Amino acid sequence: MKILIISMDNSTYGKKNKEGQMVQSRSQEVYLAECFAKLGHIITLVVNHIPYWEENEKPENLSVIVADVNGKIDTEKIGEILSHKYDLCFCTSISGAEIINHVAKEQKIPSVTQVLDIPEFRLTPLWKSIGHDIWDKQWEYYFNHLQQSDFIVANTLPCKNSLLKRGFDEKKIFLTYYGMDCDLCDKTPEQVKVFDIAYVCRLVWYKG
């Protein structure tokens, strides 16, 4: 299968290569593209910056297009993306739904949008009352484009329920929780009685 994956992650992940130089490490979204490629699919990955691969580390059936996916993609980049033929297109965040829906419409293929979570509190007047700009208009724009996606991957049950509350069709929502690759985790020896835990996010049920 030929799959377009648009990574909306614009974070930078520095690491040292074998020569000790700082390079751009690969995010989990790039790792997802690699996994699909290793399964035999032909992958086109659209990212903000070129990930770093050691020699012979990048799968041959994974090609990369660099584009400002979180800004305004110019017509030249859209043309480059559309120059490939796909069977399916997928984006890793609701903000990319507009892009993949355009590709899906042009190529008459299914579109899949992943929704990590919905910032419910920031969509309420209470958020504005404590001195912040309310996000309702921005997210109304996102929801309108999300409605046009053929399938939605919700990463937590509260996220799925938020979509259902807004009238989204339950039949096209697939609940898929965050995963963890235990092979990439450092193992703690059994004799160690005290050890540290590092986490990134709020440890709450809503976050999965």
Short mmCIF file of C-alpha atoms in Angstrom, two decimals:
data_model
loop_
_atom_site.label_atom_id
_atom_site.label_comp_id
_atom_site.label_asym_id
_atom_site.label_seq_id
_atom_site.Cartn_x
_atom_site.Cartn_y
_atom_site.Cartn_z
CA MET A 1 0.00 0.00 0.00
CA LYS A 2 1.19 3.53 -0.78
CA ILE A 3 0.64 5.75 2.26
CA LEU A 4 1.09 9.47 2.78
CA ILE A 5 1.94 10.36 6.41
CA ILE A 6 1.97 14.01 7.43
CA SER A 7 3.77 14.58 10.72
CA MET A 8 2.51 17.70 12.51
CA ASP A 9 5.25 17.48 15.13
CA ASN A 10 7.52 20.53 14.86
CA SER A 11 9.57 19.79 17.98
CA THR A 12 13.32 19.31 17.75
CA TYR A 13 14.99 16.30 19.29
CA GLY A 14 18.78 16.69 19.45
CA LYS A 15 21.09 13.72 19.90
CA LYS A 16 24.71 12.84 19.14
CA ASN A 17 25.60 10.66 16.19
CA LYS A 18 28.46 8.16 16.06
CA GLU A 19 30.92 10.97 15.40
CA GLY A 20 29.71 12.91 18.45
CA GLN A 21 27.96 15.60 16.40
CA MET A 22 24.54 16.95 17.44
CA VAL A 23 21.92 15.90 14.89
CA GLN A 24 18.14 15.96 14.57
CA SER A 25 16.83 12.81 16.25
CA ARG A 26 13.74 11.04 14.92
CA SER A 27 10.39 11.57 16.61
CA GLN A 28 7.84 8.85 17.35
CA GLU A 29 5.88 10.02 14.32
CA VAL A 30 8.90 9.34 12.12
CA TYR A 31 9.28 5.99 13.88
CA LEU A 32 5.65 5.22 12.95
CA ALA A 33 6.46 5.87 9.29
CA GLU A 34 9.51 3.59 9.57
CA CYS A 35 7.37 0.79 11.05
CA PHE A 36 4.90 0.94 8.15
CA ALA A 37 7.80 0.96 5.69
CA LYS A 38 9.35 -2.11 7.36
CA LEU A 39 6.01 -3.86 6.94
CA GLY A 40 6.44 -3.44 3.19
CA HIS A 41 4.33 -0.33 2.52
CA ILE A 42 5.62 2.50 0.32
CA ILE A 43 5.68 5.58 2.56
CA THR A 44 5.90 9.27 1.77
CA LEU A 45 6.56 11.22 4.97
CA VAL A 46 5.97 14.98 5.12
CA VAL A 47 7.84 16.65 8.00
CA ASN A 48 9.06 20.06 9.16
CA HIS A 49 12.73 19.07 9.03
CA ILE A 50 14.85 16.19 7.77
CA PRO A 51 15.22 13.48 10.46
CA TYR A 52 18.69 11.99 10.98
CA TRP A 53 19.43 8.44 9.93
CA GLU A 54 22.73 6.63 10.21
CA GLU A 55 24.02 5.07 7.00
CA ASN A 56 21.67 2.36 5.66
CA GLU A 57 19.26 3.01 8.55
CA LYS A 58 16.41 4.63 6.58
CA PRO A 59 14.15 2.14 4.76
CA GLU A 60 14.50 2.43 0.98
CA ASN A 61 10.72 2.54 0.55
CA LEU A 62 10.40 5.63 2.77
CA SER A 63 10.76 9.02 1.06
CA VAL A 64 10.74 12.39 2.82
CA ILE A 65 9.27 15.76 1.82
CA VAL A 66 10.17 18.78 3.98
CA ALA A 67 7.35 21.33 4.29
CA ASP A 68 6.07 23.88 6.80
CA VAL A 69 3.04 21.78 7.70
CA ASN A 70 2.23 23.92 10.74
CA GLY A 71 2.38 27.14 8.72
CA LYS A 72 1.22 27.88 5.21
CA ILE A 73 2.26 25.21 2.70
CA ASP A 74 2.97 26.84 -0.65
CA THR A 75 1.53 25.56 -3.92
CA GLU A 76 4.91 24.15 -4.97
CA LYS A 77 5.00 21.85 -1.93
CA ILE A 78 1.39 20.81 -2.45
CA GLY A 79 2.31 19.98 -6.03
CA GLU A 80 5.28 17.91 -4.82
CA ILE A 81 3.05 15.99 -2.41
CA LEU A 82 0.43 15.39 -5.09
CA SER A 83 3.06 14.23 -7.60
CA HIS A 84 3.03 10.88 -5.77
CA LYS A 85 0.08 8.51 -5.94
CA TYR A 86 -1.31 7.13 -2.68
CA ASP A 87 -3.85 4.57 -1.51
CA LEU A 88 -4.33 6.25 1.89
CA CYS A 89 -3.33 9.49 3.60
CA PHE A 90 -2.86 10.00 7.34
CA CYS A 91 -1.95 13.00 9.51
CA THR A 92 -0.85 12.90 13.13
CA SER A 93 -2.89 15.84 14.45
CA ILE A 94 -6.24 17.52 13.91
CA SER A 95 -4.52 20.64 12.55
CA GLY A 96 -3.41 18.64 9.50
CA ALA A 97 -6.91 17.47 8.53
CA GLU A 98 -7.28 20.26 5.97
CA ILE A 99 -4.12 19.13 4.13
CA ILE A 100 -4.89 15.42 3.90
CA ASN A 101 -8.54 16.04 3.03
CA HIS A 102 -7.32 18.08 0.07
CA VAL A 103 -5.00 15.27 -1.03
CA ALA A 104 -7.74 12.68 -0.49
CA LYS A 105 -10.19 14.67 -2.61
CA GLU A 106 -7.66 15.17 -5.42
CA GLN A 107 -6.70 11.49 -5.53
CA LYS A 108 -10.06 10.01 -4.49
CA ILE A 109 -8.60 8.05 -1.57
CA PRO A 110 -9.51 7.72 2.15
CA SER A 111 -8.17 10.23 4.69
CA VAL A 112 -7.38 9.41 8.33
CA THR A 113 -6.82 12.06 11.00
CA GLN A 114 -5.41 11.34 14.46
CA VAL A 115 -6.74 13.45 17.34
CA LEU A 116 -4.44 13.38 20.35
CA ASP A 117 -6.80 15.25 22.66
CA ILE A 118 -9.22 18.19 22.73
CA PRO A 119 -8.41 21.11 25.06
CA GLU A 120 -11.91 21.36 26.51
CA PHE A 121 -11.00 23.83 29.27
CA ARG A 122 -9.41 26.24 26.78
CA LEU A 123 -12.59 26.23 24.72
CA THR A 124 -14.69 27.63 27.58
CA PRO A 125 -15.40 31.23 28.67
CA LEU A 126 -13.74 30.38 32.01
CA TRP A 127 -10.38 30.15 30.21
CA LYS A 128 -10.95 33.67 28.88
CA SER A 129 -12.00 34.95 32.30
CA ILE A 130 -8.54 34.19 33.73
CA GLY A 131 -6.81 36.29 31.08
CA HIS A 132 -6.27 33.95 28.12
CA ASP A 133 -7.53 34.03 24.54
CA ILE A 134 -10.29 31.50 24.06
CA TRP A 135 -9.54 28.88 21.39
CA ASP A 136 -13.09 28.21 20.23
CA LYS A 137 -12.84 29.85 16.77
CA GLN A 138 -9.55 28.11 15.96
CA TRP A 139 -10.91 24.74 17.01
CA GLU A 140 -14.23 25.28 15.24
CA TYR A 141 -12.10 25.59 12.08
CA TYR A 142 -10.31 22.33 12.94
CA PHE A 143 -13.57 20.51 13.69
CA ASN A 144 -15.06 21.58 10.36
CA HIS A 145 -12.15 20.02 8.48
CA LEU A 146 -12.11 16.98 10.75
CA GLN A 147 -15.73 16.28 9.82
CA GLN A 148 -14.57 15.81 6.24
CA SER A 149 -12.01 13.12 7.13
CA ASP A 150 -13.12 9.59 6.32
CA PHE A 151 -11.77 8.11 9.54
CA ILE A 152 -10.63 9.50 12.91
CA VAL A 153 -8.16 7.92 15.34
CA ALA A 154 -8.90 9.12 18.89
CA ASN A 155 -6.09 8.43 21.37
CA THR A 156 -8.16 8.51 24.57
CA LEU A 157 -11.74 7.71 25.54
CA PRO A 158 -12.40 11.30 26.74
CA CYS A 159 -11.20 12.52 23.34
CA LYS A 160 -13.64 10.17 21.58
CA ASN A 161 -16.47 11.29 23.87
CA SER A 162 -15.68 14.94 23.13
CA LEU A 163 -16.04 14.23 19.43
CA LEU A 164 -19.31 12.35 19.93
CA LYS A 165 -20.63 15.29 21.98
CA ARG A 166 -19.97 17.49 18.96
CA GLY A 167 -21.96 15.27 16.62
CA PHE A 168 -19.19 13.22 15.01
CA ASP A 169 -20.21 9.84 13.58
CA GLU A 170 -19.14 7.10 16.01
CA LYS A 171 -18.76 4.62 13.13
CA LYS A 172 -15.74 6.46 11.77
CA ILE A 173 -13.99 6.99 15.13
CA PHE A 174 -11.42 4.38 16.17
CA LEU A 175 -10.15 4.43 19.76
CA THR A 176 -6.42 3.67 19.78
CA TYR A 177 -4.50 4.35 22.98
CA TYR A 178 -0.92 5.55 23.10
CA GLY A 179 1.56 2.71 22.86
CA MET A 180 4.98 2.14 24.37
CA ASP A 181 7.80 0.22 22.75
CA CYS A 182 9.25 -1.62 25.75
CA ASP A 183 12.29 -2.69 23.69
CA LEU A 184 13.41 0.96 23.64
CA CYS A 185 13.16 1.37 27.43
CA ASP A 186 16.14 0.90 29.70
CA LYS A 187 15.61 -2.04 32.00
CA THR A 188 16.08 -1.64 35.75
CA PRO A 189 17.96 -4.47 37.51
CA GLU A 190 15.78 -6.49 39.90
CA GLN A 191 18.00 -5.68 42.90
CA VAL A 192 17.38 -1.94 42.56
CA LYS A 193 14.84 -0.92 45.21
CA VAL A 194 14.59 2.80 44.41
CA PHE A 195 14.56 4.26 40.92
CA ASP A 196 13.41 7.43 39.20
CA ILE A 197 10.49 7.76 36.81
CA ALA A 198 10.52 10.44 34.13
CA TYR A 199 7.29 11.44 32.41
CA VAL A 200 6.18 14.04 29.91
CA CYS A 201 2.57 15.21 30.36
CA ARG A 202 0.07 15.54 33.15
CA LEU A 203 -0.58 12.22 34.88
CA VAL A 204 -4.34 12.41 34.54
CA TRP A 205 -6.97 10.00 33.22
CA TYR A 206 -7.93 12.40 30.41
CA LYS A 207 -4.43 12.09 28.90
CA GLY A 208 -4.78 8.33 28.66
#
